[in-house]
Amino acid sequence: MRTRWVLAAVMPFAGAGVLLWARRRLVAITVTGLSMTPAYQDRDRVLVRRVPLGKVRTGDVVVVEQPPPRWSTRPGRAELVIKRVAGTPGEALPTEMKGSLPDDVVPGGCLVVLGDNPAESYDSRHFGYVPADRLVGLVVRELGRNPVKSGSSPVRGAIGHLR
């Protein structure tokens, strides 16, 4: 009888601990726009696991904080974007990037990211290397399509609620 009481008292705290851990490690992101078609469509939802730069490999799909355009004076939260990794530290630049960045090899602490749909993608071809501190995480699975609610409008780029 006492064991049940102890379990009943401990279970809510254990559940809260698991939720806190998951919230710090995982985030659901809604894809908006066409930059990652055909792999990801507008309104697809993906689960992203926060990882350090060393866990990312070329070909992985990641979510990063997009560096603001050099001409932007708009303060505020960085926009999140979903892109495919085209280069990790120490790797040669992808062929399509040669000449557009200062080095022939991706420098330490940086990534090169490209959209799967180049005509619709604002990526490393435009904003250069992505520093490791702008890496949000690695896409680990698709969660399905997010239905559009009447009266709501999608936000450009990939969005999620990060704290």
mmCIF file of N, CA and C in Angstrom, residues 27 29 46 48-49 51 53 56 60-68 77-87 110-115 121-124 127-139 156-160 162:
data_model
loop_
_atom_site.group_PDB
_atom_site.id
_atom_site.type_symbol
_atom_site.label_atom_id
_atom_site.label_comp_id
_atom_site.label_asym_id
_atom_site.label_seq_id
_atom_site.Cartn_x
_atom_site.Cartn_y
_atom_site.Cartn_z
ATOM 1 N N VAL A 27 12.214 19.899 -30.724
ATOM 2 C CA VAL A 27 11.312 20.994 -31.078
ATOM 3 C C VAL A 27 10.607 20.620 -32.381
ATOM 4 N N ILE A 29 8.863 21.851 -35.774
ATOM 5 C CA ILE A 29 8.996 22.991 -36.681
ATOM 6 C C ILE A 29 8.017 22.814 -37.835
ATOM 7 N N VAL A 46 8.076 18.883 -38.885
ATOM 8 C CA VAL A 46 9.223 18.008 -38.656
ATOM 9 C C VAL A 46 9.643 18.098 -37.190
ATOM 10 N N VAL A 48 12.754 18.129 -34.673
ATOM 11 C CA VAL A 48 14.163 18.513 -34.704
ATOM 12 C C VAL A 48 14.788 18.208 -33.347
ATOM 13 N N ARG A 49 15.925 17.513 -33.370
ATOM 14 C CA ARG A 49 16.668 17.205 -32.149
ATOM 15 C C ARG A 49 17.863 18.141 -32.078
ATOM 16 N N VAL A 51 21.396 19.209 -31.485
ATOM 17 C CA VAL A 51 22.662 18.486 -31.494
ATOM 18 C C VAL A 51 23.806 19.479 -31.666
ATOM 19 N N LEU A 53 27.438 20.704 -33.387
ATOM 20 C CA LEU A 53 27.946 20.688 -34.762
ATOM 21 C C LEU A 53 28.630 19.367 -35.113
ATOM 22 N N VAL A 56 26.613 16.582 -36.912
ATOM 23 C CA VAL A 56 25.997 16.873 -38.213
ATOM 24 C C VAL A 56 26.904 16.369 -39.333
ATOM 25 N N ASP A 60 22.692 15.698 -44.188
ATOM 26 C CA ASP A 60 21.664 15.818 -43.158
ATOM 27 C C ASP A 60 20.813 17.055 -43.423
ATOM 28 N N VAL A 61 19.575 17.014 -42.956
ATOM 29 C CA VAL A 61 18.709 18.190 -43.010
ATOM 30 C C VAL A 61 18.700 18.802 -41.616
ATOM 31 N N VAL A 62 18.965 20.096 -41.558
ATOM 32 C CA VAL A 62 19.083 20.800 -40.285
ATOM 33 C C VAL A 62 18.181 22.034 -40.273
ATOM 34 N N VAL A 63 17.954 22.540 -39.076
ATOM 35 C CA VAL A 63 17.297 23.831 -38.897
ATOM 36 C C VAL A 63 18.343 24.759 -38.301
ATOM 37 N N VAL A 64 18.490 25.926 -38.916
ATOM 38 C CA VAL A 64 19.458 26.919 -38.453
ATOM 39 C C VAL A 64 18.775 28.271 -38.335
ATOM 40 N N GLU A 65 19.364 29.125 -37.513
ATOM 41 C CA GLU A 65 18.930 30.519 -37.477
ATOM 42 C C GLU A 65 19.551 31.198 -38.678
ATOM 43 N N GLN A 66 18.721 31.737 -39.516
ATOM 44 C CA GLN A 66 19.216 32.408 -40.722
ATOM 45 C C GLN A 66 19.893 33.714 -40.337
ATOM 46 N N PRO A 67 21.117 33.911 -40.775
ATOM 47 C CA PRO A 67 21.746 35.212 -40.513
ATOM 48 C C PRO A 67 20.921 36.311 -41.175
ATOM 49 N N PRO A 68 20.767 37.453 -40.520
ATOM 50 C CA PRO A 68 19.993 38.527 -41.136
ATOM 51 C C PRO A 68 20.716 39.061 -42.363
ATOM 52 N N ARG A 77 13.818 38.545 -33.393
ATOM 53 C CA ARG A 77 14.264 37.161 -33.369
ATOM 54 C C ARG A 77 14.695 36.702 -34.747
ATOM 55 N N ALA A 78 15.723 35.890 -34.756
ATOM 56 C CA ALA A 78 16.214 35.348 -36.020
ATOM 57 C C ALA A 78 15.182 34.403 -36.611
ATOM 58 N N GLU A 79 15.067 34.403 -37.919
ATOM 59 C CA GLU A 79 14.178 33.487 -38.609
ATOM 60 C C GLU A 79 14.852 32.126 -38.696
ATOM 61 N N LEU A 80 14.069 31.076 -38.482
ATOM 62 C CA LEU A 80 14.594 29.723 -38.595
ATOM 63 C C LEU A 80 14.345 29.211 -39.999
ATOM 64 N N VAL A 81 15.343 28.524 -40.554
ATOM 65 C CA VAL A 81 15.204 27.942 -41.894
ATOM 66 C C VAL A 81 15.641 26.490 -41.868
ATOM 67 N N ILE A 82 15.039 25.700 -42.731
ATOM 68 C CA ILE A 82 15.377 24.289 -42.858
ATOM 69 C C ILE A 82 16.166 24.124 -44.152
ATOM 70 N N LYS A 83 17.337 23.498 -44.052
ATOM 71 C CA LYS A 83 18.227 23.353 -45.210
ATOM 72 C C LYS A 83 18.981 22.022 -45.107
ATOM 73 N N ARG A 84 19.554 21.613 -46.236
ATOM 74 C CA ARG A 84 20.385 20.412 -46.276
ATOM 75 C C ARG A 84 21.856 20.824 -46.135
ATOM 76 N N VAL A 85 22.597 20.088 -45.327
ATOM 77 C CA VAL A 85 24.017 20.384 -45.119
ATOM 78 C C VAL A 85 24.788 19.987 -46.373
ATOM 79 N N ALA A 86 25.531 20.954 -46.928
ATOM 80 C CA ALA A 86 26.338 20.706 -48.126
ATOM 81 C C ALA A 86 27.824 20.652 -47.795
ATOM 82 N N GLY A 87 28.181 21.052 -46.569
ATOM 83 C CA GLY A 87 29.578 21.006 -46.175
ATOM 84 C C GLY A 87 29.733 21.211 -44.686
ATOM 85 N N CYS A 110 31.809 25.963 -38.670
ATOM 86 C CA CYS A 110 30.832 26.479 -39.636
ATOM 87 C C CYS A 110 30.221 25.360 -40.466
ATOM 88 N N LEU A 111 29.079 25.661 -41.064
ATOM 89 C CA LEU A 111 28.407 24.768 -42.006
ATOM 90 C C LEU A 111 28.130 25.517 -43.294
ATOM 91 N N VAL A 112 27.975 24.764 -44.374
ATOM 92 C CA VAL A 112 27.437 25.286 -45.628
ATOM 93 C C VAL A 112 26.104 24.576 -45.801
ATOM 94 N N VAL A 113 25.023 25.346 -45.976
ATOM 95 C CA VAL A 113 23.690 24.768 -46.130
ATOM 96 C C VAL A 113 23.059 25.247 -47.427
ATOM 97 N N LEU A 114 22.338 24.345 -48.088
ATOM 98 C CA LEU A 114 21.663 24.666 -49.348
ATOM 99 C C LEU A 114 20.251 24.114 -49.317
ATOM 100 N N GLY A 115 19.343 24.815 -49.970
ATOM 101 C CA GLY A 115 17.991 24.295 -50.132
ATOM 102 C C GLY A 115 17.954 23.289 -51.268
ATOM 103 N N SER A 121 15.433 29.072 -52.835
ATOM 104 C CA SER A 121 16.130 28.980 -51.555
ATOM 105 C C SER A 121 17.070 30.149 -51.302
ATOM 106 N N TYR A 122 16.945 30.715 -50.119
ATOM 107 C CA TYR A 122 17.890 31.700 -49.610
ATOM 108 C C TYR A 122 18.795 30.930 -48.652
ATOM 109 N N ASP A 123 20.045 30.688 -49.048
ATOM 110 C CA ASP A 123 20.911 29.770 -48.311
ATOM 111 C C ASP A 123 22.352 30.266 -48.316
ATOM 112 N N SER A 124 23.306 29.362 -48.109
ATOM 113 C CA SER A 124 24.718 29.766 -48.015
ATOM 114 C C SER A 124 25.231 30.448 -49.273
ATOM 115 N N PHE A 127 24.024 33.983 -47.936
ATOM 116 C CA PHE A 127 24.473 34.507 -46.651
ATOM 117 C C PHE A 127 25.768 33.882 -46.142
ATOM 118 N N GLY A 128 26.389 33.002 -46.919
ATOM 119 C CA GLY A 128 27.702 32.464 -46.546
ATOM 120 C C GLY A 128 27.630 31.336 -45.531
ATOM 121 N N TYR A 129 28.700 31.201 -44.775
ATOM 122 C CA TYR A 129 28.804 30.132 -43.786
ATOM 123 C C TYR A 129 27.799 30.347 -42.655
ATOM 124 N N VAL A 130 27.349 29.244 -42.078
ATOM 125 C CA VAL A 130 26.481 29.307 -40.900
ATOM 126 C C VAL A 130 27.340 28.920 -39.699
ATOM 127 N N PRO A 131 27.548 29.846 -38.752
ATOM 128 C CA PRO A 131 28.341 29.516 -37.562
ATOM 129 C C PRO A 131 27.616 28.472 -36.704
ATOM 130 N N ALA A 132 28.383 27.669 -35.979
ATOM 131 C CA ALA A 132 27.834 26.591 -35.153
ATOM 132 C C ALA A 132 26.805 27.091 -34.146
ATOM 133 N N ASP A 133 26.967 28.318 -33.652
ATOM 134 C CA ASP A 133 26.012 28.805 -32.649
ATOM 135 C C ASP A 133 24.635 29.114 -33.237
ATOM 136 N N ARG A 134 24.506 29.066 -34.560
ATOM 137 C CA ARG A 134 23.206 29.263 -35.207
ATOM 138 C C ARG A 134 22.517 27.936 -35.549
ATOM 139 N N LEU A 135 23.169 26.824 -35.242
ATOM 140 C CA LEU A 135 22.576 25.514 -35.474
ATOM 141 C C LEU A 135 21.541 25.235 -34.393
ATOM 142 N N VAL A 136 20.294 25.020 -34.811
ATOM 143 C CA VAL A 136 19.225 24.663 -33.876
ATOM 144 C C VAL A 136 19.220 23.158 -33.668
ATOM 145 N N GLY A 137 19.275 22.399 -34.767
ATOM 146 C CA GLY A 137 19.289 20.953 -34.617
ATOM 147 C C GLY A 137 19.094 20.214 -35.916
ATOM 148 N N LEU A 138 19.013 18.907 -35.777
ATOM 149 C CA LEU A 138 18.940 17.954 -36.875
ATOM 150 C C LEU A 138 17.503 17.451 -37.024
ATOM 151 N N VAL A 139 16.984 17.445 -38.246
ATOM 152 C CA VAL A 139 15.644 16.911 -38.484
ATOM 153 C C VAL A 139 15.725 15.392 -38.325
ATOM 154 N N ARG A 156 6.852 33.066 -43.361
ATOM 155 C CA ARG A 156 7.865 32.684 -44.334
ATOM 156 C C ARG A 156 9.055 32.037 -43.640
ATOM 157 N N GLY A 157 9.621 30.993 -44.233
ATOM 158 C CA GLY A 157 10.721 30.257 -43.642
ATOM 159 C C GLY A 157 10.181 29.106 -42.807
ATOM 160 N N ALA A 158 10.985 28.550 -41.946
ATOM 161 C CA ALA A 158 10.542 27.492 -41.055
ATOM 162 C C ALA A 158 10.418 28.092 -39.666
ATOM 163 N N ILE A 159 9.301 27.852 -39.001
ATOM 164 C CA ILE A 159 9.117 28.477 -37.705
ATOM 165 C C ILE A 159 8.931 27.441 -36.619
ATOM 166 N N GLY A 160 9.273 27.811 -35.424
ATOM 167 C CA GLY A 160 9.068 26.972 -34.259
ATOM 168 C C GLY A 160 9.137 27.853 -33.044
ATOM 169 N N LEU A 162 10.921 28.478 -29.833
ATOM 170 C CA LEU A 162 12.122 28.148 -29.081
ATOM 171 C C LEU A 162 12.276 29.133 -27.940
#
